[in-house]
XYZ file of C-alpha atoms in Angstrom:
401
model
C 16.277 -10.986 25.630
C 19.258 -13.103 24.509
C 19.462 -14.450 20.980
C 21.566 -17.170 19.448
C 24.072 -15.976 16.857
C 22.175 -15.496 13.599
C 23.329 -17.106 10.400
C 24.039 -14.942 7.378
C 21.044 -16.158 5.364
C 18.589 -15.679 8.258
C 19.918 -12.187 8.853
C 19.587 -11.283 5.170
C 16.105 -12.793 4.872
C 14.682 -10.732 7.758
C 16.247 -7.478 6.571
C 15.134 -8.127 2.988
C 11.568 -8.635 4.241
C 11.867 -5.423 6.263
C 12.971 -3.391 3.242
C 10.485 -5.106 0.929
C 7.630 -4.038 3.222
C 7.930 -0.494 1.851
C 7.695 -1.539 -1.789
C 5.011 -4.179 -1.192
C 2.758 -1.674 0.577
C 3.014 0.844 -2.251
C 2.843 -1.431 -5.292
C 0.193 -3.913 -4.168
C -2.283 -1.032 -3.783
C -1.888 0.273 -7.355
C -4.320 -2.190 -9.021
C -6.988 -1.188 -6.451
C -7.202 2.486 -7.459
C -10.316 2.108 -9.577
C -12.113 0.049 -6.909
C -11.236 2.614 -4.243
C -12.491 5.480 -6.399
C -15.750 3.606 -7.047
C -16.237 2.813 -3.337
C -15.954 6.472 -2.335
C -17.900 7.658 -5.407
C -15.249 10.263 -6.204
C -16.319 13.067 -8.511
C -12.739 13.440 -9.734
C -10.890 10.147 -10.267
C -7.514 11.912 -9.931
C -8.166 12.377 -6.191
C -7.280 8.740 -5.547
C -3.663 9.543 -6.491
C -3.294 11.221 -3.086
C -3.231 7.733 -1.545
C 0.301 7.079 -2.808
C 1.578 10.665 -2.932
C 0.780 11.339 0.731
C 2.083 7.942 1.823
C 5.404 9.095 0.338
C 5.058 12.351 2.302
C 4.708 10.395 5.545
C 7.638 8.208 4.519
C 9.858 11.208 3.850
C 9.034 12.965 7.104
C 9.230 9.784 9.161
C 12.688 8.703 8.073
C 14.072 12.075 9.186
C 13.649 11.049 12.831
C 14.259 7.282 12.823
C 18.003 7.485 12.149
C 18.931 9.653 15.152
C 16.256 7.973 17.297
C 17.760 4.530 16.621
C 21.214 5.882 17.511
C 19.719 6.878 20.869
C 17.405 4.004 21.904
C 18.649 1.152 19.723
C 17.618 -0.375 16.405
C 14.977 -2.816 17.655
C 12.984 -0.350 19.751
C 12.921 2.064 16.824
C 11.701 -0.677 14.490
C 8.931 -1.495 16.992
C 7.774 2.138 16.952
C 7.766 2.251 13.163
C 5.976 -1.062 12.687
C 3.312 -0.234 15.289
C 2.666 3.051 13.468
C 2.525 1.186 10.158
C 0.033 -1.391 11.487
C -2.073 1.406 12.986
C -2.130 3.173 9.616
C -3.184 -0.047 7.875
C -6.040 -0.460 10.364
C -7.198 3.139 9.783
C -7.077 2.556 6.003
C -9.037 -0.692 6.357
C -11.776 0.970 8.422
C -11.933 4.142 6.311
C -15.376 5.268 5.229
C -14.210 8.157 3.063
C -11.162 9.305 1.125
C -9.936 11.665 3.864
C -9.749 8.826 6.403
C -8.033 6.562 3.865
C -5.431 9.239 3.177
C -4.909 9.753 6.931
C -4.268 6.024 7.238
C -1.784 6.182 4.341
C 0.124 9.064 5.933
C 0.386 7.088 9.198
C 1.551 4.041 7.223
C 4.186 6.192 5.537
C 5.383 7.585 8.867
C 5.781 4.022 10.097
C 7.537 2.793 6.951
C 10.272 5.369 7.452
C 11.741 3.030 10.086
C 12.342 0.009 7.794
C 13.739 2.329 5.127
C 16.384 3.803 7.439
C 17.065 1.151 10.084
C 17.701 -1.767 7.723
C 20.792 -0.012 6.355
C 21.942 0.924 9.858
C 21.676 -2.693 11.022
C 23.842 -3.881 8.121
C 26.445 -1.211 8.972
C 26.372 -2.305 12.625
C 27.137 -5.932 11.843
C 29.311 -5.880 8.724
C 32.030 -3.765 7.132
C 33.950 -3.651 3.878
C 33.396 -6.541 1.466
C 31.105 -8.350 3.908
C 28.828 -5.312 4.069
C 28.800 -5.039 0.269
C 27.916 -8.731 0.005
C 25.073 -8.387 2.513
C 23.662 -5.292 0.807
C 23.810 -6.917 -2.631
C 21.626 -9.818 -1.460
C 19.161 -7.465 0.248
C 18.943 -5.186 -2.793
C 18.190 -8.123 -5.111
C 15.049 -8.832 -3.066
C 14.211 -5.132 -2.844
C 14.524 -4.735 -6.626
C 12.402 -7.806 -7.374
C 9.565 -6.720 -5.062
C 8.033 -4.050 -7.375
C 7.943 -6.666 -10.135
C 5.727 -9.210 -8.399
C 3.828 -7.111 -5.813
C 1.245 -5.572 -8.246
C 0.540 -9.103 -9.493
C -0.042 -10.229 -5.894
C -2.274 -7.198 -5.372
C -4.349 -8.111 -8.412
C -4.651 -11.711 -7.189
C -5.996 -10.487 -3.833
C -8.481 -8.234 -5.627
C -9.727 -11.164 -7.707
C -10.637 -12.989 -4.476
C -11.729 -10.140 -2.188
C -12.368 -6.385 -1.994
C -9.597 -3.797 -1.850
C -9.768 -3.417 1.952
C -8.373 -6.947 2.244
C -5.031 -5.602 1.033
C -4.630 -3.760 4.327
C -5.328 -6.952 6.274
C -2.477 -8.555 4.304
C -0.235 -5.605 5.210
C -1.181 -5.889 8.903
C -0.168 -9.558 8.960
C 3.093 -8.770 7.156
C 3.840 -6.001 9.658
C 3.095 -8.324 12.587
C 5.295 -11.053 11.086
C 8.250 -8.668 10.780
C 7.607 -7.329 14.290
C 7.648 -10.845 15.775
C 10.782 -11.794 13.836
C 12.575 -8.752 15.205
C 11.293 -9.415 18.711
C 12.248 -13.065 18.933
C 14.902 -13.697 16.259
C 16.867 -10.555 15.379
C 19.462 -9.466 17.978
C 20.043 -5.812 18.876
C 23.012 -4.656 16.783
C 23.710 -1.363 18.572
C 24.845 -1.978 22.164
C 24.114 0.685 24.829
C 27.719 1.846 25.025
C 27.680 2.924 21.357
C 24.440 4.909 21.525
C 24.224 8.694 21.213
C 21.750 11.130 22.721
C 19.068 12.431 20.351
C 18.995 16.220 20.110
C 16.854 18.430 17.878
C 19.712 20.931 17.743
C 21.961 18.354 16.087
C 19.219 17.541 13.555
C 18.692 21.226 12.682
C 22.448 21.854 12.406
C 22.919 18.842 10.124
C 20.010 19.944 7.908
C 21.420 23.466 7.646
C 24.834 22.074 6.709
C 23.360 20.011 3.878
C 21.150 22.818 2.536
C 24.074 25.266 2.556
C 26.194 22.914 0.439
C 25.388 23.900 -3.171
C 26.340 20.583 -4.764
C 24.388 18.515 -2.213
C 21.361 20.807 -2.491
C 21.484 20.547 -6.298
C 21.514 16.743 -6.101
C 18.570 16.823 -3.680
C 16.532 19.022 -6.042
C 17.249 16.760 -9.041
C 16.386 13.705 -6.947
C 13.179 15.345 -5.748
C 12.073 16.372 -9.243
C 12.703 12.945 -10.783
C 11.106 11.206 -7.798
C 8.054 13.432 -8.204
C 7.640 12.296 -11.814
C 8.223 8.685 -10.742
C 5.450 8.934 -8.119
C 3.238 10.421 -10.835
C 4.000 7.355 -12.961
C 2.985 5.078 -10.066
C -0.242 7.042 -9.602
C -1.158 7.054 -13.297
C 0.014 3.572 -14.288
C -3.280 1.869 -13.412
C -5.625 4.305 -15.214
C -3.275 4.576 -18.199
C -2.642 0.874 -18.782
C -5.720 -0.795 -17.364
C -8.323 1.719 -18.571
C -6.986 3.974 -21.355
C -5.088 1.182 -23.133
C -7.691 -1.413 -22.067
C -5.193 -3.935 -20.716
C -7.523 -4.996 -17.901
C -6.068 -7.784 -15.769
C -2.853 -7.734 -17.816
C -1.884 -4.362 -16.286
C 0.250 -5.781 -13.406
C 2.351 -7.777 -15.886
C 3.084 -4.698 -18.003
C 3.909 -2.781 -14.826
C 6.243 -5.619 -13.777
C 8.069 -5.580 -17.119
C 8.706 -1.836 -16.774
C 9.906 -2.283 -13.187
C 12.699 -4.420 -14.638
C 14.130 -1.178 -16.034
C 14.890 0.112 -12.532
C 16.191 -3.295 -11.441
C 18.492 -3.597 -14.456
C 19.771 -0.056 -13.920
C 20.533 -0.735 -10.248
C 22.429 -3.899 -11.189
C 24.453 -2.265 -13.969
C 25.152 0.826 -11.881
C 27.001 -1.315 -9.348
C 29.182 -2.633 -12.166
C 29.772 0.687 -13.939
C 30.148 3.259 -11.158
C 33.718 2.254 -10.266
C 34.840 2.723 -13.862
C 32.854 5.790 -14.912
C 32.220 7.518 -11.575
C 28.971 8.909 -10.209
C 29.128 12.260 -11.993
C 29.440 10.794 -15.490
C 26.644 8.280 -14.909
C 24.349 11.034 -13.623
C 25.094 13.169 -16.681
C 24.555 10.251 -19.099
C 21.256 9.317 -17.418
C 19.873 12.876 -17.460
C 20.821 13.440 -21.106
C 19.447 10.045 -22.152
C 16.099 10.704 -20.480
C 15.887 14.204 -21.943
C 16.862 12.999 -25.426
C 14.053 10.437 -25.324
C 11.520 12.987 -23.977
C 11.860 15.629 -26.727
C 10.727 13.512 -29.715
C 8.251 11.556 -27.617
C 6.354 14.627 -26.421
C 5.971 15.646 -30.088
C 4.764 12.136 -30.914
C 2.332 12.226 -27.995
C 0.881 15.488 -29.244
C 0.577 14.014 -32.756
C -1.443 11.096 -31.370
C -3.540 13.461 -29.185
C -2.188 12.041 -25.926
C -2.487 8.342 -26.847
C 0.690 7.158 -28.612
C 0.942 3.475 -29.618
C 1.346 1.228 -26.588
C 4.573 -0.360 -27.839
C 6.284 3.028 -28.238
C 4.983 4.214 -24.855
C 6.439 1.105 -23.189
C 9.847 1.730 -24.781
C 9.791 5.365 -23.651
C 8.827 4.479 -20.066
C 11.438 1.712 -19.895
C 14.138 4.220 -20.905
C 12.928 6.749 -18.318
C 12.711 4.186 -15.498
C 16.153 2.840 -16.408
C 17.569 6.384 -16.198
C 15.765 6.914 -12.879
C 17.323 3.697 -11.564
C 20.772 5.081 -12.402
C 20.033 8.460 -10.857
C 18.550 7.601 -7.449
C 21.560 5.814 -6.003
C 24.199 8.101 -7.505
C 22.435 11.351 -6.620
C 21.927 10.201 -3.024
C 25.576 9.126 -2.744
C 26.851 12.388 -4.259
C 24.639 14.463 -1.962
C 25.973 12.530 1.049
C 29.624 12.615 -0.017
C 30.663 15.683 2.048
C 28.951 14.368 5.195
C 30.672 11.074 5.950
C 30.922 11.995 9.635
C 27.134 11.647 10.002
C 26.212 9.520 6.988
C 23.121 7.897 8.511
C 21.557 11.187 9.558
C 22.553 12.779 6.236
C 20.788 9.999 4.313
C 17.604 10.568 6.324
C 17.713 14.356 5.806
C 18.369 13.990 2.075
C 15.477 11.547 1.767
C 13.131 13.858 3.668
C 14.075 17.005 1.714
C 13.758 15.302 -1.678
C 10.347 13.984 -0.623
C 9.172 17.501 0.234
C 9.905 18.361 -3.410
C 8.576 15.178 -5.019
C 5.176 14.930 -3.311
C 3.789 18.401 -4.256
C 5.136 17.892 -7.787
C 3.410 14.508 -8.159
C 0.126 15.947 -6.870
C 0.397 18.879 -9.278
C 1.138 16.704 -12.321
C -1.570 14.217 -11.401
C -4.245 16.912 -11.367
C -3.749 17.460 -15.115
C -4.435 13.827 -16.017
C -7.537 13.505 -18.189
C -6.873 10.193 -19.936
C -3.882 11.513 -21.898
C -0.286 10.486 -21.110
C 0.835 14.067 -21.858
C 1.169 15.177 -18.174
C 3.484 12.241 -17.468
C 5.578 12.764 -20.608
C 5.784 16.512 -19.926
C 6.895 15.713 -16.380
C 9.851 13.665 -17.636
C 10.764 16.424 -20.112
C 10.664 19.176 -17.463
C 12.632 16.971 -15.045
C 15.330 16.558 -17.677
C 15.562 20.281 -18.466
C 15.631 21.326 -14.793
C 18.191 18.645 -13.977
C 20.530 19.623 -16.821
C 20.521 23.249 -15.631
C 21.219 22.278 -12.007
C 23.824 19.675 -12.956
C 25.693 22.214 -15.087
C 25.618 24.694 -12.175
C 26.942 22.014 -9.821
C 29.763 21.252 -12.241
C 30.735 24.939 -12.368
C 30.701 25.126 -8.545
C 32.899 22.029 -8.370
C 35.401 23.498 -10.862
C 35.510 26.752 -8.895
C 36.523 24.868 -5.736
C 39.245 22.834 -7.420
């Protein structure tokens, strides 16, 4: 199907919506945790955390295949596959009569969402280069950063008007809207003559190459550990703020204010990385997070797991700001030696870090009993582990120079 040449703003708007679909799906569900747990009459409230943790598992596994698949069959066909999977997962979640079926639906959604996560960046690379690519990505990332701020508020608004299952109807319509936009508006950006055959052997060889690189593997482990604690924060934010601190309907607004920490970090990182370099920013972020965690875990113990809300908000803002600095720089540093297959490397790095983060988030979440101690301890352990690995990476780098 032929398309007229797309304008810059139309192109950016569709890709921003595609990337935002991932964040919207995750964050709009958070205010519904209590309602879901009540519907399924769960004996252990912590079980509902599997909804987000296993969606991330599907997301991590899914993106491993979408990059090379899109290089083989084209960007649009790959997006169709991902969005159809996502819509199917939403339908399964909507119809679920028990927690197991809901989780199955979330895993399918995650598998589908791997496509928007990977392909959006590939499409930008196909169409733009240099400063034009940087300009396009900056506009897309602004929308992507703002999405976690307003999506829990939208989720709460839906819940005030209807039951939690309605959220999945909203997601189905969003998925269909993006699918139709890609079908009838977005042109294919990878012509047949530039496509490459998909081979499992190439995927296995690329994965082995990344794992055998000590610096890249170290970055992946740090990224996985911090991401695991971040997923734990997503899982626990609703019970902590809405229930333990009795914020009620104000919870999404507190969540939104903390999400600004990641957005601010992403913005400042783009300004600072050229002057300081990735390695220094990673070191500063790890040490800052660890420095905040040591006194705060003592304070949390003093208050028997319920420190004053104002101090907790400051602590979480610092940690989320540090996480915002780390995610982009760790991914870029892990990918640095693999510029000859950057797209595939990004997918592999995302998948491997997810295989670390999901079990960690499930493990931390099981210890939640109303106290913020498991979350605070998670940030402390992430800092200690990361400092050890980062120091080892630095020694390896010096040895090769």
